[in-house]
Coordinates of C-alpha atoms in Angstrom, one line a residue:
M25 CA -50.5 37.6 26.9
P26 CA -50.5 41.3 27.8
G27 CA -49.1 43.6 25.0
A28 CA -45.9 44.7 26.9
A29 CA -45.1 41.1 27.9
L30 CA -45.7 39.9 24.4
L31 CA -43.2 42.5 23.1
L32 CA -40.7 41.5 25.7
V33 CA -41.0 37.8 24.8
A34 CA -40.8 38.6 21.2
T35 CA -37.7 40.7 21.8
V36 CA -36.0 37.8 23.6
A37 CA -36.9 35.6 20.7
V38 CA -35.4 38.1 18.3
V39 CA -32.3 38.3 20.4
E40 CA -32.0 34.5 20.4
L41 CA -32.6 34.5 16.7
S42 CA -29.9 37.1 16.1
E43 CA -27.4 35.0 17.9
Q44 CA -27.7 32.2 15.3
P45 CA -25.2 32.2 12.5
C46 CA -26.3 33.6 9.1
Q47 CA -27.2 31.1 6.3
T48 CA -28.2 28.3 8.7
A49 CA -31.5 27.1 9.9
A50 CA -31.5 27.2 13.7
P51 CA -34.5 26.2 15.9
L52 CA -35.8 28.6 18.5
S53 CA -36.0 27.3 22.0
S54 CA -39.7 26.9 22.1
P55 CA -42.9 27.2 19.9
A56 CA -44.0 30.1 22.1
M57 CA -40.7 32.0 21.4
A58 CA -41.1 31.3 17.6
A59 CA -44.7 32.5 17.6
A60 CA -43.8 35.6 19.5
A61 CA -41.0 36.4 17.2
S62 CA -43.2 35.8 14.2
I63 CA -45.8 38.3 15.6
F64 CA -43.0 40.8 16.3
L65 CA -41.6 40.6 12.8
D66 CA -45.0 40.8 11.3
V67 CA -45.7 44.0 13.2
F68 CA -42.3 45.7 12.8
F69 CA -40.7 44.2 9.7
I70 CA -41.5 43.8 6.1
R71 CA -41.7 40.1 5.4
P72 CA -41.3 38.6 2.0
D73 CA -43.7 35.9 0.7
L74 CA -42.0 32.7 2.1
N75 CA -43.6 30.6 -0.7
R76 CA -42.1 32.7 -3.5
P77 CA -38.6 32.0 -4.9
I78 CA -36.0 34.6 -4.1
D79 CA -36.2 37.2 -6.8
D80 CA -36.6 40.9 -6.0
T81 CA -36.5 40.7 -2.2
A82 CA -32.8 41.3 -1.7
K83 CA -32.3 40.8 2.0
P84 CA -35.4 39.5 3.8
L85 CA -35.3 40.0 7.5
C86 CA -35.3 36.7 9.4
P87 CA -38.7 35.2 8.3
I88 CA -40.0 32.6 10.8
R89 CA -41.3 29.3 9.3
L90 CA -44.1 27.8 11.3
P91 CA -44.7 25.2 12.7
K92 CA -41.1 24.0 12.4
F93 CA -39.9 27.0 14.5
H94 CA -36.8 27.5 12.3
V95 CA -35.2 30.7 11.2
A96 CA -34.8 31.0 7.5
A97 CA -31.3 31.3 6.0
K98 CA -31.2 34.7 4.6
V99 CA -30.6 37.0 7.5
A100 CA -29.5 40.6 6.9
R101 CA -25.8 41.0 7.8
M102 CA -26.0 42.6 11.3
K103 CA -24.2 42.2 14.5
R104 CA -26.4 41.2 17.4
R105 CA -26.2 44.7 18.9
D106 CA -27.0 46.4 15.6
F107 CA -29.9 44.0 15.1
L108 CA -31.3 45.0 18.5
K109 CA -31.1 48.6 17.7
T110 CA -32.6 48.2 14.3
S111 CA -35.4 45.9 15.2
L112 CA -36.8 47.3 18.5
A113 CA -39.6 49.8 18.4
G114 CA -41.9 51.5 20.9
S115 CA -42.1 49.9 24.3
A116 CA -39.9 47.0 23.3
A117 CA -37.1 49.4 22.6
A118 CA -37.6 50.9 26.1
L119 CA -37.7 47.5 27.7
V120 CA -34.6 46.1 26.0
T121 CA -32.2 48.8 25.0
S122 CA -32.1 50.7 28.3
C123 CA -29.3 48.5 29.5
T124 CA -27.2 48.9 26.4
T125 CA -27.9 52.2 24.7
N126 CA -26.0 54.6 27.0
S127 CA -22.8 52.6 27.1
D128 CA -23.0 51.9 23.4
T129 CA -23.4 55.6 22.6
A130 CA -20.5 56.5 24.9
L131 CA -18.3 54.1 23.1
D132 CA -19.7 54.9 19.6
P133 CA -21.4 58.2 19.2
L134 CA -22.6 57.2 15.7
S135 CA -24.3 54.0 16.8
H136 CA -27.8 55.5 16.7
L137 CA -27.2 56.6 13.1
R138 CA -26.3 53.2 12.0
S139 CA -29.7 51.8 13.0
F140 CA -32.7 52.6 10.9
E141 CA -36.2 51.2 10.9
W142 CA -36.0 50.3 7.2
S143 CA -32.3 49.7 6.8
E144 CA -31.5 48.5 3.3
A145 CA -35.3 48.3 2.5
T146 CA -36.1 47.6 -1.2
I147 CA -38.8 49.0 -3.4
S148 CA -40.6 45.7 -3.3
Q149 CA -40.5 45.4 0.5
L150 CA -41.8 48.9 1.1
R151 CA -44.4 48.5 -1.7
S152 CA -45.6 45.2 0.0
A153 CA -45.8 46.9 3.4
M154 CA -47.8 49.8 2.0
L155 CA -50.1 47.5 0.1
A156 CA -50.8 45.5 3.3
G157 CA -51.5 48.6 5.3
R158 CA -48.6 48.2 7.7
V159 CA -47.0 51.5 6.8
T160 CA -47.8 54.6 4.8
A161 CA -45.8 56.6 2.3
A162 CA -46.0 59.5 4.7
A163 CA -44.4 57.5 7.5
I164 CA -41.6 56.2 5.2
T165 CA -40.9 59.7 3.9
S166 CA -40.8 61.1 7.5
H167 CA -38.2 58.5 8.4
Y168 CA -36.0 59.4 5.5
L169 CA -36.3 63.1 6.2
R170 CA -35.2 62.4 9.8
R171 CA -32.4 60.3 8.5
I172 CA -31.2 63.1 6.3
R173 CA -31.4 65.6 9.2
D174 CA -29.5 63.4 11.6
L175 CA -26.9 61.9 9.3
D176 CA -26.5 64.3 6.4
Q177 CA -27.1 67.7 8.0
R178 CA -25.8 66.7 11.5
G179 CA -23.7 63.9 12.9
P180 CA -21.1 62.8 10.3
K181 CA -22.5 65.5 7.9
L182 CA -22.3 63.5 4.7
N183 CA -23.5 66.5 2.8
A184 CA -25.0 64.3 0.1
V185 CA -28.4 66.1 -0.1
I186 CA -28.1 69.6 -1.5
E187 CA -31.7 70.4 -0.9
V188 CA -34.7 68.7 0.6
N189 CA -38.0 69.0 -1.2
P190 CA -40.2 71.1 1.2
D191 CA -43.3 69.4 -0.3
A192 CA -42.1 65.9 0.1
L193 CA -44.3 65.0 3.1
A194 CA -47.3 66.6 1.6
L195 CA -46.7 64.7 -1.6
A196 CA -46.5 61.4 0.3
E197 CA -49.7 62.2 2.2
A198 CA -51.5 62.9 -1.1
L199 CA -50.2 59.6 -2.5
D200 CA -51.6 57.8 0.6
Q201 CA -55.0 59.3 0.0
E202 CA -54.8 58.5 -3.7
R203 CA -54.0 54.9 -2.8
K204 CA -57.2 54.7 -0.7
T205 CA -59.4 56.2 -3.3
R206 CA -58.0 55.1 -6.6
G207 CA -55.3 52.5 -5.9
P208 CA -51.5 52.8 -6.6
R209 CA -50.5 55.1 -9.4
G210 CA -47.6 53.0 -10.6
P211 CA -44.8 50.7 -9.5
M212 CA -43.2 53.3 -7.3
H213 CA -46.2 54.6 -5.6
G214 CA -45.1 56.3 -2.3
I215 CA -41.4 55.3 -2.8
P216 CA -39.0 58.2 -1.8
V217 CA -36.4 59.0 -4.5
L218 CA -33.5 61.4 -4.5
I219 CA -32.4 62.9 -7.8
K220 CA -29.2 64.7 -8.8
D221 CA -29.1 68.5 -8.8
N222 CA -28.6 68.7 -12.6
I223 CA -32.1 67.2 -13.2
A224 CA -34.8 69.9 -13.5
T225 CA -37.9 70.1 -11.4
R226 CA -40.7 72.6 -11.7
D227 CA -41.4 73.0 -8.0
K228 CA -40.0 74.8 -5.0
M229 CA -36.5 73.2 -5.4
M230 CA -33.7 74.7 -7.4
T231 CA -31.8 73.0 -10.2
T232 CA -28.2 74.3 -10.2
A233 CA -25.7 71.6 -11.2
G234 CA -24.1 72.6 -7.9
S235 CA -23.2 76.1 -9.2
L236 CA -24.1 79.4 -7.6
A237 CA -24.5 80.8 -11.1
L238 CA -27.8 79.0 -11.5
V239 CA -29.3 79.9 -8.1
G240 CA -32.7 81.4 -8.7
A241 CA -33.1 79.8 -12.2
K242 CA -36.7 78.4 -12.7
P243 CA -37.0 75.6 -15.2
P244 CA -40.1 75.9 -17.3
S245 CA -41.0 72.2 -16.7
D246 CA -39.9 69.0 -15.0
A247 CA -37.3 67.0 -16.8
F248 CA -38.9 64.2 -18.7
L249 CA -37.6 61.6 -16.4
V250 CA -39.1 63.5 -13.4
Q251 CA -42.4 63.4 -15.2
R252 CA -42.0 59.7 -15.5
L253 CA -41.2 59.3 -11.8
R254 CA -44.2 61.3 -10.8
A255 CA -46.4 59.2 -13.1
A256 CA -45.0 56.1 -11.4
G257 CA -46.0 57.5 -8.0
A258 CA -42.5 58.3 -6.7
V259 CA -42.0 60.9 -3.9
I260 CA -39.3 63.3 -5.0
L261 CA -37.5 63.6 -1.7
G262 CA -34.9 66.1 -2.7
K263 CA -31.8 66.9 -4.8
T264 CA -28.4 65.5 -4.3
N265 CA -25.0 67.3 -4.4
L266 CA -22.6 66.6 -7.2
S267 CA -19.3 67.4 -8.6
E268 CA -20.1 70.9 -9.9
W269 CA -21.2 71.0 -13.5
A270 CA -21.0 67.2 -13.5
N271 CA -17.2 67.5 -13.1
F272 CA -16.6 69.3 -16.3
R273 CA -15.1 72.6 -15.1
S274 CA -11.5 71.9 -14.3
T275 CA -8.7 69.3 -14.9
R276 CA -7.8 69.6 -11.2
S277 CA -11.3 69.2 -9.7
T278 CA -12.3 67.2 -6.6
S279 CA -15.2 64.9 -7.1
G280 CA -18.1 65.6 -4.8
W281 CA -17.4 69.3 -4.4
S282 CA -19.6 72.1 -5.6
G283 CA -19.8 75.8 -5.0
R284 CA -23.4 75.6 -3.8
G285 CA -23.3 72.2 -2.0
G286 CA -19.7 71.9 -0.6
L287 CA -18.0 68.6 -0.3
T288 CA -19.9 65.2 -0.1
L289 CA -18.3 62.5 2.0
N290 CA -18.0 58.8 1.4
P291 CA -20.2 57.1 4.0
Y292 CA -17.9 54.1 4.3
V293 CA -14.8 56.2 5.4
L294 CA -15.5 59.8 5.7
D295 CA -12.1 61.1 4.6
R296 CA -12.4 59.1 1.4
N297 CA -13.9 60.4 -1.8
P298 CA -17.4 59.3 -3.0
S299 CA -16.3 59.7 -6.7
G300 CA -18.4 61.7 -9.1
S301 CA -20.0 63.3 -10.6
S302 CA -23.1 61.7 -9.1
S303 CA -21.5 61.9 -5.7
G304 CA -24.5 62.8 -3.6
S305 CA -26.7 60.2 -5.3
G306 CA -24.1 57.5 -4.5
A307 CA -23.5 58.6 -0.9
A308 CA -27.2 59.1 -0.2
A309 CA -28.3 55.7 -1.5
A310 CA -25.5 53.9 0.3
A311 CA -26.3 55.6 3.6
D312 CA -30.1 54.9 3.4
L313 CA -31.1 58.5 2.9
C314 CA -33.6 57.3 0.3
T315 CA -34.9 54.1 -1.2
V316 CA -33.3 54.7 -4.5
A317 CA -31.5 57.5 -6.3
V318 CA -31.0 58.8 -9.8
G319 CA -27.6 59.9 -11.2
T320 CA -26.3 61.0 -14.6
E321 CA -23.3 59.9 -16.5
T322 CA -21.1 61.1 -19.4
D323 CA -18.2 58.9 -18.6
G324 CA -18.2 57.1 -15.3
S325 CA -20.4 59.4 -13.3
I326 CA -23.0 56.7 -12.3
T327 CA -20.8 53.6 -12.4
S328 CA -17.8 55.1 -10.6
P329 CA -19.6 56.5 -7.5
S330 CA -21.7 53.3 -7.4
S331 CA -18.5 51.3 -7.2
Y332 CA -17.0 53.6 -4.5
C333 CA -20.3 53.5 -2.5
G334 CA -21.1 49.8 -2.7
L335 CA -24.1 50.3 -5.0
V336 CA -25.6 48.9 -8.2
G337 CA -25.3 51.6 -10.8
L338 CA -26.7 51.3 -14.3
K339 CA -25.7 53.5 -17.2
P340 CA -28.2 52.6 -19.9
T341 CA -27.9 52.7 -23.7
L342 CA -27.9 56.2 -25.0
G343 CA -31.5 57.2 -25.8
L344 CA -33.2 54.7 -23.5
I345 CA -33.8 57.5 -21.0
S346 CA -34.6 61.1 -22.1
R347 CA -32.1 63.8 -21.3
S348 CA -34.5 66.7 -21.8
G349 CA -34.4 69.0 -18.8
I350 CA -31.0 67.7 -17.6
V351 CA -28.1 70.2 -17.4
P352 CA -25.9 68.7 -20.2
I353 CA -22.3 68.0 -21.1
S354 CA -22.6 66.0 -24.2
H355 CA -25.6 64.8 -26.2
S356 CA -23.4 62.0 -27.6
Q357 CA -22.7 60.5 -24.2
D358 CA -25.0 61.9 -21.5
T359 CA -27.6 59.7 -19.9
A360 CA -29.4 59.3 -16.6
G361 CA -29.7 56.0 -14.7
P362 CA -30.5 54.2 -11.5
M363 CA -28.2 54.1 -8.4
T364 CA -29.6 51.5 -6.0
R365 CA -28.7 49.0 -3.3
T366 CA -30.0 46.0 -5.3
V367 CA -30.2 44.9 -8.9
A368 CA -33.9 44.4 -8.6
D369 CA -34.4 48.0 -7.5
A370 CA -32.3 49.1 -10.5
A371 CA -34.6 47.1 -12.8
I372 CA -37.8 48.6 -11.3
L373 CA -36.4 52.2 -11.4
L374 CA -35.1 51.8 -14.9
G375 CA -38.6 50.7 -16.1
C376 CA -40.0 53.9 -14.6
L377 CA -37.5 56.2 -16.3
V378 CA -37.6 54.9 -19.9
G379 CA -39.8 56.2 -22.6
P380 CA -39.9 58.2 -25.9
D381 CA -39.6 61.9 -25.6
A382 CA -40.2 64.3 -28.6
D383 CA -37.8 66.7 -27.0
D384 CA -34.9 64.2 -27.1
P385 CA -34.4 62.8 -30.6
A386 CA -32.1 60.1 -29.2
T387 CA -35.1 58.4 -27.6
A388 CA -36.4 57.5 -31.1
G389 CA -33.7 54.9 -31.4
A390 CA -35.3 53.1 -28.4
A391 CA -38.5 52.3 -30.3
G392 CA -39.1 48.6 -30.0
K393 CA -36.2 48.2 -27.6
I394 CA -37.9 49.1 -24.3
A395 CA -38.9 46.2 -22.1
P396 CA -42.4 46.4 -20.4
D397 CA -40.9 45.0 -17.2
Y398 CA -37.1 44.7 -16.6
T399 CA -37.6 42.6 -13.5
A400 CA -38.9 39.8 -15.7
F401 CA -35.2 39.2 -16.8
L402 CA -33.9 38.7 -13.2
D403 CA -32.7 35.2 -12.9
T404 CA -30.4 33.8 -10.2
A405 CA -29.3 31.0 -12.7
A406 CA -28.4 33.5 -15.5
L407 CA -24.6 32.8 -15.2
G408 CA -25.1 29.2 -16.3
G409 CA -23.9 29.0 -19.9
A410 CA -23.3 32.8 -20.1
R411 CA -20.4 33.7 -22.3
L412 CA -18.3 36.3 -20.5
G413 CA -15.2 38.1 -21.8
V414 CA -12.5 39.3 -19.3
A415 CA -11.3 42.7 -20.4
R416 CA -7.8 42.1 -18.9
K417 CA -6.3 45.5 -19.9
F418 CA -8.5 47.1 -17.2
F419 CA -6.6 45.1 -14.5
G420 CA -3.3 45.8 -12.9
F421 CA -3.9 49.0 -11.0
M422 CA -4.1 47.3 -7.5
P423 CA -3.3 43.7 -6.6
A424 CA -6.1 43.5 -4.1
V425 CA -8.7 44.5 -6.8
D426 CA -7.2 42.0 -9.2
Q427 CA -7.6 39.2 -6.6
L428 CA -11.3 40.2 -6.1
M429 CA -11.7 39.8 -9.8
E430 CA -10.0 36.4 -9.9
D431 CA -12.3 35.2 -7.1
A432 CA -15.3 36.6 -8.9
I433 CA -14.3 34.9 -12.2
A434 CA -13.8 31.6 -10.4
A435 CA -17.2 31.9 -8.6
M436 CA -18.9 32.6 -11.9
K437 CA -17.2 29.6 -13.5
G438 CA -18.5 27.5 -10.7
Q439 CA -22.0 28.6 -11.7
G440 CA -21.4 27.4 -15.3
A441 CA -20.3 30.6 -16.9
L442 CA -18.1 30.2 -20.0
I443 CA -15.1 32.6 -19.6
S444 CA -13.1 33.9 -22.5
D445 CA -9.9 35.3 -21.1
P446 CA -8.5 37.6 -22.2
A447 CA -11.2 39.4 -24.2
D448 CA -9.6 42.8 -24.7
L449 CA -11.1 45.5 -26.9
P450 CA -9.1 46.1 -30.1
S451 CA -9.4 49.8 -29.6
H452 CA -8.1 49.9 -26.0
G453 CA -6.0 52.9 -25.5
K454 CA -6.6 54.4 -28.9
F455 CA -9.2 57.1 -28.2
G456 CA -6.5 59.7 -27.7
D457 CA -8.0 63.2 -27.5
A458 CA -11.1 62.4 -29.5
E459 CA -13.4 62.0 -26.5
D460 CA -12.2 65.3 -25.0
E461 CA -12.7 67.1 -28.3
V462 CA -16.3 65.9 -28.6
L463 CA -17.1 66.7 -25.0
L464 CA -15.6 70.2 -25.2
C465 CA -17.5 71.1 -28.4
E466 CA -20.8 69.6 -27.4
F467 CA -20.6 71.1 -23.9
K468 CA -20.6 74.7 -25.2
A469 CA -23.4 74.1 -27.7
D470 CA -25.6 71.9 -25.4
L471 CA -25.2 74.1 -22.3
N472 CA -26.1 77.3 -24.2
K473 CA -29.2 75.5 -25.5
Y474 CA -30.2 74.5 -22.0
L475 CA -29.7 78.0 -20.7
T476 CA -31.9 79.3 -23.5
W477 CA -34.6 76.7 -22.5
L478 CA -34.5 78.3 -19.0
G479 CA -36.0 81.4 -20.5
P480 CA -35.2 85.2 -20.2
S481 CA -35.3 85.2 -16.4
A482 CA -32.3 82.9 -16.2
P483 CA -29.5 84.5 -14.2
V484 CA -26.9 83.5 -16.8
K485 CA -27.5 83.1 -20.6
S486 CA -24.4 81.5 -21.9
L487 CA -21.2 79.6 -21.0
A488 CA -19.4 83.0 -21.3
D489 CA -21.7 84.4 -18.7
I490 CA -20.9 81.5 -16.3
I491 CA -17.1 82.0 -16.8
Q492 CA -17.5 85.7 -15.9
F493 CA -19.7 84.8 -12.9
N494 CA -17.0 82.5 -11.6
E495 CA -14.3 85.1 -12.1
I496 CA -16.4 87.6 -10.1
N497 CA -17.1 85.0 -7.4
Q498 CA -13.7 83.4 -7.2
A499 CA -13.7 83.1 -3.4
K500 CA -16.8 80.9 -3.4
E501 CA -16.6 79.2 -6.7
M502 CA -12.8 78.8 -7.4
R503 CA -11.3 78.4 -4.0
W504 CA -10.0 74.9 -4.8
F505 CA -9.7 74.7 -8.5
G506 CA -10.3 76.7 -11.7
Q507 CA -12.3 76.5 -14.9
E508 CA -9.8 75.5 -17.5
L509 CA -12.3 73.2 -19.2
F510 CA -14.8 76.1 -19.5
H511 CA -12.2 78.2 -21.2
R512 CA -11.3 75.4 -23.6
A513 CA -14.9 74.8 -24.4
Q514 CA -15.7 78.5 -24.9
A515 CA -12.9 78.6 -27.5
K516 CA -14.5 75.9 -29.6
G517 CA -16.5 76.6 -32.8
P518 CA -19.8 75.3 -34.0
L519 CA -20.7 71.6 -34.3
T520 CA -20.3 71.8 -38.1
E521 CA -16.5 72.0 -37.9
K522 CA -14.5 69.2 -39.4
T523 CA -12.3 68.7 -36.3
Y524 CA -15.4 67.9 -34.2
L525 CA -17.1 65.7 -36.8
D526 CA -13.9 63.7 -37.3
A527 CA -13.5 63.2 -33.5
L528 CA -17.1 62.1 -33.2
A529 CA -16.8 59.6 -36.0
K530 CA -13.6 58.2 -34.5
N531 CA -15.2 57.8 -31.1
R532 CA -18.1 55.9 -32.5
R533 CA -15.9 53.7 -34.6
L534 CA -13.5 52.8 -31.8
G535 CA -16.2 52.5 -29.2
R536 CA -18.5 50.3 -31.3
E537 CA -17.5 48.4 -34.4
E538 CA -13.8 48.4 -33.5
G539 CA -14.4 48.1 -29.8
I540 CA -17.2 46.4 -27.9
D541 CA -19.0 45.0 -30.9
A542 CA -15.7 43.7 -32.4
V543 CA -14.6 41.6 -29.4
M544 CA -18.1 40.4 -28.6
D545 CA -18.8 39.3 -32.2
R546 CA -15.4 37.5 -32.5
L547 CA -15.8 35.6 -29.2
K548 CA -19.7 35.4 -29.3
L549 CA -20.0 37.0 -25.9
D550 CA -23.0 37.9 -23.8
A551 CA -21.1 40.6 -21.9
L552 CA -17.6 41.9 -21.0
I553 CA -16.5 42.0 -17.4
A554 CA -13.8 44.1 -15.6
P555 CA -13.3 45.9 -12.3
T556 CA -15.3 49.1 -12.3
T557 CA -12.8 51.1 -10.3
G558 CA -10.3 50.7 -7.5
P559 CA -11.3 51.6 -3.9
A560 CA -11.9 55.2 -3.0
Q561 CA -8.9 57.5 -2.6
R562 CA -8.5 60.0 0.2
T563 CA -10.2 63.3 -0.7
D564 CA -7.6 66.0 -1.4
L565 CA -9.1 69.4 -2.2
L566 CA -5.7 70.9 -2.9
W567 CA -4.5 68.4 -5.4
G568 CA -7.8 67.1 -6.7
D569 CA -8.7 63.6 -7.8
R570 CA -6.3 60.8 -8.5
D571 CA -6.8 58.0 -10.9
T572 CA -7.8 54.7 -9.2
G573 CA -8.3 52.8 -12.5
G574 CA -11.6 52.0 -14.2
C575 CA -13.3 50.6 -17.3
T576 CA -16.0 53.2 -17.9
T577 CA -14.8 54.8 -21.1
P578 CA -15.6 52.2 -23.8
A579 CA -19.3 51.9 -23.0
A580 CA -19.5 55.7 -22.3
V581 CA -18.1 56.6 -25.7
A582 CA -20.0 53.9 -27.6
G583 CA -23.3 54.9 -25.9
Y584 CA -23.7 51.3 -24.7
P585 CA -25.0 50.0 -21.4
H586 CA -22.8 49.3 -18.4
I587 CA -23.9 48.0 -14.9
T588 CA -21.7 47.7 -11.8
V589 CA -22.5 45.4 -8.9
P590 CA -20.7 45.2 -5.5
M591 CA -17.9 42.7 -5.8
G592 CA -16.2 43.0 -2.4
T593 CA -14.1 45.4 -0.3
V594 CA -10.5 46.4 0.1
N595 CA -9.8 47.5 3.7
G596 CA -13.5 48.1 4.1
L597 CA -13.8 50.2 0.9
P598 CA -16.3 48.8 -1.7
V599 CA -15.2 47.8 -5.2
G600 CA -17.6 47.0 -8.0
L601 CA -17.6 44.4 -10.8
S602 CA -18.7 45.7 -14.3
F603 CA -20.8 44.0 -16.9
F604 CA -21.0 45.9 -20.2
G605 CA -22.1 45.0 -23.7
R606 CA -23.9 45.8 -26.9
A607 CA -26.5 48.5 -27.4
W608 CA -29.9 47.7 -25.9
S609 CA -28.6 44.7 -23.9
E610 CA -29.9 45.9 -20.6
P611 CA -32.1 42.8 -20.1
K612 CA -29.0 40.5 -20.4
L613 CA -26.8 42.7 -18.3
L614 CA -29.4 43.0 -15.5
S615 CA -29.9 39.2 -15.6
L616 CA -26.2 38.6 -15.2
A617 CA -25.7 41.3 -12.6
F618 CA -28.6 39.9 -10.6
A619 CA -27.2 36.3 -10.7
F620 CA -23.8 37.7 -9.6
E621 CA -25.3 39.8 -6.8
H622 CA -27.0 36.7 -5.3
L623 CA -23.8 34.7 -5.8
A624 CA -21.5 37.2 -4.2
Q625 CA -23.7 38.8 -1.6
A626 CA -21.0 41.5 -1.4
R627 CA -22.9 44.6 -0.4
R628 CA -22.1 45.9 3.1
S629 CA -23.8 48.8 4.8
P630 CA -21.5 51.8 5.5
Q631 CA -20.2 52.3 9.0
F632 CA -19.2 56.0 8.7
L633 CA -15.7 55.5 9.9
A634 CA -13.7 58.8 10.3
T635 CA -10.6 57.3 8.6
L636 CA -9.2 53.8 7.9
P637 CA -7.8 52.1 11.0
T638 CA -4.1 51.8 11.0

């Protein structure tokens, strides 16, 4: 059969395939159609191993089972028209889409941005494709760079990426050559990653925490986690925008805004907030601007934007990932972590980030606690017999979110989970001002230490210098909100003061032995569950953020792990379900999150709506 005709037949087969309902096995009209579709999908799609049980291939694309000519159940959630746009390439696209593209574009000017050759692609899918020689790291990187250009810098202008790495394509090409000569460097060889703009890189990109005060600063080395990513073979695609200074400048700030980067939009509904402070990492990963992203959290800055943006977000135990080379807030609470579209990708990325670092003493506590492969714990049956405690005091801020939680609890019970309800923390609501006191004191000390690390050429040398810079540059830096937290932090004394030491001890006691550990020990739990946040609020630069509820503080203050997984949507806006627990319980939490992810199948790709329909 001539090539063009084969593509046309394959296209017809794929169209017929896409008409079939998801999660059913439907025969194609003929063996020839099935064979043509199989060839088409082999050429243009990344196909999972059909003989392997579902584990880390989150949404395999319509695998054809021959000779029965049936379409497998697990079809990516696409409408027929979206499937056509996503799946056609080269001459097939020219043959089939010519009769639909113009009218579609006229009705929906963003339609071409919603289609993407590797939509929702996972690390494992891309890795398998590169291993088989079907695609190169350079080709994948080029596609993401075009996606950033068309969707982030133009079109809806998500403004999630604050800076593209000018060497990204060259790095990808070098990794392709390295694969040919020496094999893959590590588990993320050739995988494009975006990292938050408070994570230092020693390259042509800047590291500014979103502040104009750090423009021109040259870190002396990569952050430790960046060294780990490079060692694993990742392509550092660029830096993401964030809430300036990780949202620790003002009590009236707007998440996702920075003086250098401007405002990041939520890709689900553009006038809604992406949350923060890892706003750009969340929006970018959700919108397919990268394969995976890295964020940082002090209290909620990974898990909250992951919930708002329909992602899996993992805040690990304090010390599992080094903080050296990251612009800090608090050494008692800061950590980096994965922000991904699947739990399997979070597990792979976590394994590439962890490791001991002499420059971060907290990592010494992880000795003997690091798993060699976090994907080994992923088990779709993990909910069977799992003891889960419902942290009820985090409910009640929105009936629709409560109903999603009730549905999730019922579904997990149906899988054999043993539910303790309620399982509230004894310390709930008792932290008072202790967390703020610790953060303010540590911010001044830790930031001044980081600025010293930058060296004598740094444009600012202290928190006091930054405060002065902002006063001089009010029109650019303080148009929407001030720097009250900076002033309060600058007024704090050294970390030897009793007020600070008492607050730190209180935090640890309430977060750990009188908090998470207490309820888990009493009820013999594997994890606690709660809604991560409510749905995204409308962005309001004048009034700043509003509280939409959340359960992030206990794990943040304790330094314990917390993972959020998409649970459902409220009027099209994502909401996450949280699993959190004891220190170093990442394997258990990943296992539970993976099982829930496969049970709920709740992630939906963003549609870039201008506003919610009325």
